[in-house]
PDB file of C-alpha atoms in Angstrom:
ATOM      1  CA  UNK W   1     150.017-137.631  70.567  1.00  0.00           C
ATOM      2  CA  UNK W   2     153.612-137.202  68.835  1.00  0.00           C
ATOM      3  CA  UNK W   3     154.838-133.756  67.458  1.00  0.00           C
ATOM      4  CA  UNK W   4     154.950-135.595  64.111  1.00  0.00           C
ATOM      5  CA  UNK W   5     151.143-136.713  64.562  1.00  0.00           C
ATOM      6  CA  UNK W   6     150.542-133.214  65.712  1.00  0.00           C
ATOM      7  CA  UNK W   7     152.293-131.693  62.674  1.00  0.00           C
ATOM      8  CA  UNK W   8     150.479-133.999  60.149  1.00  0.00           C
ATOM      9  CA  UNK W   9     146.683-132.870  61.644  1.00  0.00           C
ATOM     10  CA  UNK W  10     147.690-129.333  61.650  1.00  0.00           C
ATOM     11  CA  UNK W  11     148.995-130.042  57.553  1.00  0.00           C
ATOM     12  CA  UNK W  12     145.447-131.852  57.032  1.00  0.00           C
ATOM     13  CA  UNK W  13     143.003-129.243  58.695  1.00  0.00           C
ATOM     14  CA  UNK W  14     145.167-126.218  56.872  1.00  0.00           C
ATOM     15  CA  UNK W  15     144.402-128.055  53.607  1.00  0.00           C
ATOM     16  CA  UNK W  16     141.087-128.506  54.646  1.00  0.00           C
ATOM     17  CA  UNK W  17     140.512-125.147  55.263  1.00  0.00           C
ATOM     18  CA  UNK W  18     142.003-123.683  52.166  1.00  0.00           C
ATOM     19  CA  UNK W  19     140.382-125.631  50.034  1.00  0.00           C
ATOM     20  CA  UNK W  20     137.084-123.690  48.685  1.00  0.00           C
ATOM     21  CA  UNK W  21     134.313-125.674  46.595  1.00  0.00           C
ATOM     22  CA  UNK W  22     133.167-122.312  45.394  1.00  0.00           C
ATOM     23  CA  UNK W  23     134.077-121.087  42.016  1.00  0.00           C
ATOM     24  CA  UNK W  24     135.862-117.860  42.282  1.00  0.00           C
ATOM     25  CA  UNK W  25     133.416-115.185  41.320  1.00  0.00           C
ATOM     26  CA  UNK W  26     134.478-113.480  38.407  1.00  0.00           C
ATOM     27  CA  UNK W  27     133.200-109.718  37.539  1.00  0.00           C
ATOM     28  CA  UNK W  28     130.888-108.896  34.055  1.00  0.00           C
ATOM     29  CA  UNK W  29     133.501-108.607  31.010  1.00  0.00           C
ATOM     30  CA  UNK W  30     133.324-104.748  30.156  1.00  0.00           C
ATOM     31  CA  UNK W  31     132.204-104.443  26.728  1.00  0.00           C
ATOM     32  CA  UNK W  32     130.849-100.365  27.254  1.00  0.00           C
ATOM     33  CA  UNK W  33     133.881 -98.163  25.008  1.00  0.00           C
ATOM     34  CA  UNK W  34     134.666 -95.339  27.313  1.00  0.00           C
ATOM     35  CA  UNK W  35     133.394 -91.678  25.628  1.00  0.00           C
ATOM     36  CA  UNK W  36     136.797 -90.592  25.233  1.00  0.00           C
ATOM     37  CA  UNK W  37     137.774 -93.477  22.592  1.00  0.00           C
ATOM     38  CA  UNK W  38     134.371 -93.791  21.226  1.00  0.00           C
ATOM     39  CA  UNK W  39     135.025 -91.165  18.720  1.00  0.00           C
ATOM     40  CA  UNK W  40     136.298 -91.579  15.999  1.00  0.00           C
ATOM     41  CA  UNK W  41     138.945 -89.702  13.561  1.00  0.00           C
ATOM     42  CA  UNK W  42     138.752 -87.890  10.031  1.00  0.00           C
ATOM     43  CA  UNK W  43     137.698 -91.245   8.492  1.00  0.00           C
ATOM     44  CA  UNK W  44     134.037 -91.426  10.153  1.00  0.00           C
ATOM     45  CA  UNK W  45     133.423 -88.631   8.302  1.00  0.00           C
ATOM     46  CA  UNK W  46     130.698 -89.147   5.667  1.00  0.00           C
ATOM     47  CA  UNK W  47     132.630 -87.593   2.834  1.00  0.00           C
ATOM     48  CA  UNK W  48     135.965 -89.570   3.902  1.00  0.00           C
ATOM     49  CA  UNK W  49     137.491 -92.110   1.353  1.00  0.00           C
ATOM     50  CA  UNK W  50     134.628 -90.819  -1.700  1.00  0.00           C
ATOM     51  CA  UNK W  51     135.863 -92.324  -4.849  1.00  0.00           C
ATOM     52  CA  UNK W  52     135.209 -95.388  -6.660  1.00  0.00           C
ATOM     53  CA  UNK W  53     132.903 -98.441  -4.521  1.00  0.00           C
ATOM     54  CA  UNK W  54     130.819 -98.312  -1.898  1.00  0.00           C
ATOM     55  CA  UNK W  55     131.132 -95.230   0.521  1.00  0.00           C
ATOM     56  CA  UNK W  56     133.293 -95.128   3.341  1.00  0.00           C
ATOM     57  CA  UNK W  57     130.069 -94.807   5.615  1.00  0.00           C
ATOM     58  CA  UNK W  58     128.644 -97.655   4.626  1.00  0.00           C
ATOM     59  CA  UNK W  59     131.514-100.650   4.769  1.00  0.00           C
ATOM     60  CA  UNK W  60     132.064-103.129   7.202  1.00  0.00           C
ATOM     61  CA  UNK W  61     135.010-104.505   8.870  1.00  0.00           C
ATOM     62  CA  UNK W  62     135.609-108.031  10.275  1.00  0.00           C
ATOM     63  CA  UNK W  63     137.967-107.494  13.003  1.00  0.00           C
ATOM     64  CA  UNK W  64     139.327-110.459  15.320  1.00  0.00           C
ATOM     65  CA  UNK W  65     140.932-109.955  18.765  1.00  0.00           C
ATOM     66  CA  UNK W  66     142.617-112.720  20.550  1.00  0.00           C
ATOM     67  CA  UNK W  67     143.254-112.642  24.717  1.00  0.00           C
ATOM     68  CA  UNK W  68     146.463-114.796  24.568  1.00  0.00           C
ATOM     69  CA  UNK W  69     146.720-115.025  28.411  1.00  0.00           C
ATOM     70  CA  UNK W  70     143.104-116.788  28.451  1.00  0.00           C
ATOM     71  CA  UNK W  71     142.878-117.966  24.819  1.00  0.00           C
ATOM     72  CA  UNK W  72     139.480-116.357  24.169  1.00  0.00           C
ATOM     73  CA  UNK W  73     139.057-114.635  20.948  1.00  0.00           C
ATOM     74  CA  UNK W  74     136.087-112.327  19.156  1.00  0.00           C
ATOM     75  CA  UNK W  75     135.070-110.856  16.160  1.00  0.00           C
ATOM     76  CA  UNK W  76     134.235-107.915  15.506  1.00  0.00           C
ATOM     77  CA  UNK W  77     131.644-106.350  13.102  1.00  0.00           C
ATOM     78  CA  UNK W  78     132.513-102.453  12.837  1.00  0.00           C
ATOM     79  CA  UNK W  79     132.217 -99.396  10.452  1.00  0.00           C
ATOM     80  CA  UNK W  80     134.237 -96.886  10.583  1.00  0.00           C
ATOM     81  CA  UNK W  81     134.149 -94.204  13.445  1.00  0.00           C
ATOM     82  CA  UNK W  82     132.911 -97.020  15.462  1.00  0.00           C
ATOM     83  CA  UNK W  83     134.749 -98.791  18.488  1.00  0.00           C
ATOM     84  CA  UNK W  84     134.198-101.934  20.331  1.00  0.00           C
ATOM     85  CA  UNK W  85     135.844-103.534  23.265  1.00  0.00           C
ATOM     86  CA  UNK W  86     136.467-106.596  24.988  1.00  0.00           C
ATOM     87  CA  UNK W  87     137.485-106.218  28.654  1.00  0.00           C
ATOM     88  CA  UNK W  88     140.916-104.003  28.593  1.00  0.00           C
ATOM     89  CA  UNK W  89     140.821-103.502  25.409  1.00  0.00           C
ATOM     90  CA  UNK W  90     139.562-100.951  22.791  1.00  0.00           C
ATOM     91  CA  UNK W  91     139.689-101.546  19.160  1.00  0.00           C
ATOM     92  CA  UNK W  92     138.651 -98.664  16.617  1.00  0.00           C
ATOM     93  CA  UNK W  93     138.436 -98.588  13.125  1.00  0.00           C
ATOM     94  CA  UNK W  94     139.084 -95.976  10.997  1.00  0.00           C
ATOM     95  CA  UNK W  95     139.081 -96.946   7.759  1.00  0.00           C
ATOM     96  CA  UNK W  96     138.275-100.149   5.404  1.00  0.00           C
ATOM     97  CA  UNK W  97     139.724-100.825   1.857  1.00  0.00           C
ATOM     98  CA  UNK W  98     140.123-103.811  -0.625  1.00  0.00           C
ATOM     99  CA  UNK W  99     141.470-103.668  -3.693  1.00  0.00           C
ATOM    100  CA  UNK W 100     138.703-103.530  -7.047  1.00  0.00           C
ATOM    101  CA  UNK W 101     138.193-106.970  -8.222  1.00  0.00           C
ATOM    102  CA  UNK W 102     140.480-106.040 -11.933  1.00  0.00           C
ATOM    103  CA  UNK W 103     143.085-105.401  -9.686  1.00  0.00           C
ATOM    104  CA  UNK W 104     146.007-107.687  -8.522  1.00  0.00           C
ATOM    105  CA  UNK W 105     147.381-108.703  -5.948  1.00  0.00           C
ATOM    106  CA  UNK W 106     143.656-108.959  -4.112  1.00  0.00           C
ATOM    107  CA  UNK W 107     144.210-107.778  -0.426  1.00  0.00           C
ATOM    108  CA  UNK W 108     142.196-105.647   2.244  1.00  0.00           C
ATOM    109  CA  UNK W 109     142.871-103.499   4.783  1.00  0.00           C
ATOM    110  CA  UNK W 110     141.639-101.449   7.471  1.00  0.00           C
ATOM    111  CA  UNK W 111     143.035 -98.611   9.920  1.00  0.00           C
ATOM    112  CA  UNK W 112     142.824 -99.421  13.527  1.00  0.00           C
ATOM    113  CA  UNK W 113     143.545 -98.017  16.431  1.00  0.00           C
ATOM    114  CA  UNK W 114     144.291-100.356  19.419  1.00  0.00           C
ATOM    115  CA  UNK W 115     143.630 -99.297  23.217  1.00  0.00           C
ATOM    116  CA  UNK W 116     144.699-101.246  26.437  1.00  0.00           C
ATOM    117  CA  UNK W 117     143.726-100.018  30.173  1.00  0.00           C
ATOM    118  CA  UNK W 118     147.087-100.459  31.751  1.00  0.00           C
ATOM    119  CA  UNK W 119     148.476 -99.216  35.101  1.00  0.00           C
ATOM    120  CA  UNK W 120     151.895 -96.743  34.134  1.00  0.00           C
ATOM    121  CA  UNK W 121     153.156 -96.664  38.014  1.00  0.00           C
ATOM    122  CA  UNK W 122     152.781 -98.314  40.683  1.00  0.00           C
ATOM    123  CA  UNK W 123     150.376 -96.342  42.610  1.00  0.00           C
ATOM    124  CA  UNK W 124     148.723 -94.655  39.746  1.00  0.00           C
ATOM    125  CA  UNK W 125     145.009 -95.633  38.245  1.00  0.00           C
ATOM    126  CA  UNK W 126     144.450 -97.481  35.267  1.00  0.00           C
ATOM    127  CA  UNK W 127     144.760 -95.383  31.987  1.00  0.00           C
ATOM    128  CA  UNK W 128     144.169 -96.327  28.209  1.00  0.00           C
ATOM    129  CA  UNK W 129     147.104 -96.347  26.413  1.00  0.00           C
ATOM    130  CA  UNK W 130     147.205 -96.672  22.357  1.00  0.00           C
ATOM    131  CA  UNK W 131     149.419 -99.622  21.648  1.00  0.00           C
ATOM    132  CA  UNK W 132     148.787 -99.698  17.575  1.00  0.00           C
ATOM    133  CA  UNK W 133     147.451 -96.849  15.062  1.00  0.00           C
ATOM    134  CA  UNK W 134     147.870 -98.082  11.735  1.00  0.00           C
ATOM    135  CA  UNK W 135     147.042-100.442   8.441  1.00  0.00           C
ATOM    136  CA  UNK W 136     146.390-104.076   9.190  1.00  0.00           C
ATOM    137  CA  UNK W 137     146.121-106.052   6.138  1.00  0.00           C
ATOM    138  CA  UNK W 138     144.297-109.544   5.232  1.00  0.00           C
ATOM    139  CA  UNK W 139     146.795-111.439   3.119  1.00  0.00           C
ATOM    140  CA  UNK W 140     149.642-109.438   4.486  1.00  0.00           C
ATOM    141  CA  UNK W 141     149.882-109.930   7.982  1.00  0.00           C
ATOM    142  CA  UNK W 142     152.985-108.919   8.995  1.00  0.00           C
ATOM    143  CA  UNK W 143     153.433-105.519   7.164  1.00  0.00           C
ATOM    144  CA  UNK W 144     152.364-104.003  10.247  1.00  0.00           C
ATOM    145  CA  UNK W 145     151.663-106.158  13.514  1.00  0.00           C
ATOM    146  CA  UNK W 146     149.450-105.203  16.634  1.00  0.00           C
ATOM    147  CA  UNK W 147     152.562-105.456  18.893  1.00  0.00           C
ATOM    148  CA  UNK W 148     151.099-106.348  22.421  1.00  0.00           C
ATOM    149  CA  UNK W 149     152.394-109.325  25.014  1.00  0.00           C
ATOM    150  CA  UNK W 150     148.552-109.921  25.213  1.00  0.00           C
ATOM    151  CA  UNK W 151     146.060-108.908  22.346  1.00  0.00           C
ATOM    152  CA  UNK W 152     146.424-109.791  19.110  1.00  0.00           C
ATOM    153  CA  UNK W 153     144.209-108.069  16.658  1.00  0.00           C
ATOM    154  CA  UNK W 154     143.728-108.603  12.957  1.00  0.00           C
ATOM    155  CA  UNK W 155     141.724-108.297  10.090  1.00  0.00           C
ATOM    156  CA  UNK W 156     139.470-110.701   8.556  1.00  0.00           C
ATOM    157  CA  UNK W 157     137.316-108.903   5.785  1.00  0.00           C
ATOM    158  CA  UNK W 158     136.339-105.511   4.120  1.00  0.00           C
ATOM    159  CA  UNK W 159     132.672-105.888   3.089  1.00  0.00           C
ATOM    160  CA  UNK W 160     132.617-103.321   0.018  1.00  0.00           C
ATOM    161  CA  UNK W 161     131.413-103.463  -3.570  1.00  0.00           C
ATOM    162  CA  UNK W 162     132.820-101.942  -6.411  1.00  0.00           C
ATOM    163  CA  UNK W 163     130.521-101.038  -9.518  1.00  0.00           C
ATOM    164  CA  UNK W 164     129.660-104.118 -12.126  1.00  0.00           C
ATOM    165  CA  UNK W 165     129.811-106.375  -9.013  1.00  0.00           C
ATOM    166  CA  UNK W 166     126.587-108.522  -8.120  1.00  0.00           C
ATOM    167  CA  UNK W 167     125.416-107.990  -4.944  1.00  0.00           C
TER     168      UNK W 167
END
């Protein structure tokens, strides 16, 4: 047998052996909110945001969250105080407004804070960082952006009523 032979079987049965017909296991997507971001701020208080429509308490948030590096996205049904996450990421909401219906221009809002479980160092364990605290708005996306190389997180409805409104 030549060394050129020799080198070519070698190639092959490396190959061979590298190649794996097993799907890489992949672990469970963490969806549990850690207790230390679970609470929310002054907002999930009950007598928060009291004025005109329905209480604070009682609205509901549409929030979507896009993984860029994988493409997967989520909604996210939330009131506020409450948190939800997706993997590495926490998103809480705070608040949730939309302008009364005799009122123009039409937009909605919420507050959220953004989390992301990031490494700081090099040898250091995994910590949450908040990447965004602040107003996201429906028809205004880019008076304030989640900035993050990975998540993108915006807002797609404030489910509220104001009085005179049918239900």
């Amino acid at each position: 047998m030549t060394m050129r032979a020799l080198a070519v079987l070698l190639l092959g049965a490396t190959a061979l052996l590298a190649c794996n017909n097993n799907p890489p296991e992949t672990a469970p997507l963490e969806t549990e909110v850690p207790e230390e971001l679970a609470k929310g701020g002054s907002a999930a208080r009950e007598d928060a945001g009291e004025g005109i429509g329905t209480p604070m308490a009682e609205r509901v948030a549409t929030i979507g969250l896009l993984n860029k590096r994988n493409n997967v996205s989520r909604d996210f049904e939330l009131k506020p105080g409450e948190a939800a996450r997706m993997g590495d990421v926490v998103i809480r909401l705070e608040a949730c407004e939309k302008t009364a219906p005799w009122e123009l221009p039409q937009e909605e809002g919420a507050f959220v804070q953004v989390f992301v479980r990031q490494r700081v160092g090099t040898e250091s364990e995994p910590s949450w960082q908040k990447v965004h605290s602040g107003w996201l708005f429906r028809n205004s996306p880019s008076l304030n952006v989640v900035e993050h190389p990975i998540y993108d997180v915006w807002i797609k409805e404030c489910a509220m009523s104001f009085p005179g409104e049918e239900e």
